[in-house]
Coordinates of N, CA and C in Angstrom, one line a residue:
X296 N -5.2 -3.1 -19.4 CA -5.7 -4.4 -19.4 C -7.2 -4.4 -19.0
X297 N -8.0 -5.1 -19.7 CA -9.4 -5.1 -19.4 C -9.8 -5.7 -18.1
X298 N -10.6 -5.1 -17.3 CA -11.0 -5.6 -16.0 C -10.0 -5.4 -14.9
X299 N -8.9 -4.8 -15.2 CA -7.9 -4.6 -14.1 C -8.3 -3.4 -13.3
X300 N -8.2 -3.6 -12.0 CA -8.6 -2.5 -11.0 C -7.4 -1.8 -10.5
X301 N -7.5 -0.6 -10.2 CA -6.4 0.3 -9.7 C -6.8 1.0 -8.4
X302 N -5.7 1.3 -7.6 CA -5.8 2.1 -6.4 C -5.1 3.4 -6.7
X303 N -5.7 4.5 -6.5 CA -4.9 5.8 -6.7 C -4.9 6.6 -5.4
X304 N -3.8 7.2 -5.1 CA -3.6 8.0 -3.9 C -2.6 9.1 -4.2
X305 N -3.0 10.3 -3.9 CA -2.2 11.5 -4.3 C -1.9 11.4 -5.8
X306 N -0.6 11.4 -6.2 CA -0.3 11.3 -7.6 C 0.2 9.9 -8.0
X307 N -0.1 8.9 -7.2 CA 0.4 7.5 -7.5 C -0.7 6.6 -7.8
X308 N -0.5 5.5 -8.6 CA -1.5 4.5 -8.9 C -0.8 3.2 -8.8
X309 N -1.6 2.2 -8.3 CA -1.1 0.8 -8.2 C -2.2 -0.1 -8.8
X310 N -1.8 -1.2 -9.4 CA -2.7 -2.3 -9.6 C -3.1 -2.9 -8.3
X311 N -4.3 -3.4 -8.1 CA -4.8 -4.0 -6.9 C -3.8 -5.0 -6.4
X312 N -3.2 -5.9 -7.3 CA -2.3 -6.9 -6.8 C -1.0 -6.4 -6.4
X313 N -0.7 -5.1 -6.7 CA 0.6 -4.5 -6.3 C 0.5 -3.6 -5.1
X314 N -0.7 -3.4 -4.7 CA -1.0 -2.5 -3.5 C -0.8 -3.3 -2.2
X315 N 0.5 -3.5 -1.9 CA 0.9 -4.3 -0.7 C 1.8 -3.5 0.2
X316 N 1.9 -4.0 1.4 CA 2.8 -3.4 2.4 C 4.3 -3.7 1.9
X317 N 5.1 -2.6 2.0 CA 6.5 -2.8 1.5 C 7.3 -3.7 2.5
X318 N 6.8 -3.8 3.7 CA 7.6 -4.6 4.7 C 7.1 -6.0 4.8
X319 N 5.8 -6.2 5.0 CA 5.3 -7.6 5.3 C 4.6 -8.2 4.0
X320 N 4.4 -7.4 3.0 CA 3.8 -7.8 1.7 C 2.3 -8.2 1.8
X321 N 1.7 -7.8 2.9 CA 0.2 -8.0 3.0 C -0.5 -7.1 2.1
X322 N -1.6 -7.6 1.5 CA -2.5 -6.8 0.7 C -3.1 -5.6 1.5
X323 N -3.1 -4.4 0.9 CA -3.7 -3.3 1.5 C -5.0 -2.8 0.9
X324 N -5.5 -3.6 -0.1 CA -6.7 -3.3 -0.7 C -7.9 -3.3 0.3
X325 N -8.6 -2.2 0.4 CA -9.7 -2.0 1.4 C -9.2 -1.9 2.8
X326 N -8.0 -1.6 3.0 CA -7.5 -1.5 4.4 C -6.7 -0.1 4.6
X327 N -6.5 0.2 5.8 CA -5.7 1.4 6.0 C -4.3 1.3 5.7
X328 N -3.6 2.4 5.4 CA -2.2 2.3 5.1 C -1.5 3.6 5.4
X329 N -0.2 3.6 5.5 CA 0.6 4.8 5.8 C 1.7 4.9 4.7
X330 N 1.9 6.1 4.2 CA 3.0 6.3 3.2 C 4.2 6.7 4.0
X331 N 5.4 6.1 3.5 CA 6.7 6.5 4.1 C 7.6 6.7 2.9
X332 N 7.6 8.0 2.4 CA 8.3 8.3 1.2 C 7.7 7.5 0.1
X333 N 8.4 6.8 -0.7 CA 7.9 6.1 -1.8 C 7.1 4.8 -1.4
X334 N 7.3 4.3 -0.2 CA 6.7 3.1 0.2 C 5.3 3.3 0.9
X335 N 4.5 2.2 0.8 CA 3.3 2.1 1.5 C 3.4 1.0 2.5
X336 N 2.8 1.2 3.7 CA 3.0 0.3 4.8 C 1.6 0.0 5.4
X337 N 1.4 -1.2 6.0 CA 0.3 -1.4 6.8 C 0.5 -0.7 8.1
X338 N -0.6 -0.4 8.9 CA -0.4 0.3 10.1 C 0.5 -0.4 11.1
X339 N 0.5 -1.8 11.1 CA 1.3 -2.5 12.1 C 2.8 -2.3 11.7
X340 N 3.2 -2.4 10.5 CA 4.6 -2.2 10.1 C 5.0 -0.8 10.2
X341 N 4.1 0.1 10.0 CA 4.5 1.6 10.2 C 4.8 1.8 11.6
X342 N 4.0 1.2 12.5 CA 4.2 1.4 14.0 C 5.5 0.9 14.4
X343 N 5.9 -0.3 13.9 CA 7.2 -0.9 14.2 C 8.3 0.0 13.7
X344 N 8.2 0.6 12.5 CA 9.3 1.4 12.0 C 9.4 2.7 12.9
X345 N 8.3 3.1 13.5 CA 8.4 4.4 14.3 C 8.9 4.1 15.7
X346 N 9.0 2.9 16.1 CA 9.5 2.6 17.5 C 11.0 2.6 17.5

């Protein structure tokens, strides 16, 4: 799709609109994130999962 932007990490790629936290659905574009298996999480949700 023309003009669509992507985020790539390791061997995975997401559309910018799909690059969201698996738990709270917040956008992770331009922010830190943690991978948990197939999921990506914002730091706050990752911390809650580890508690």
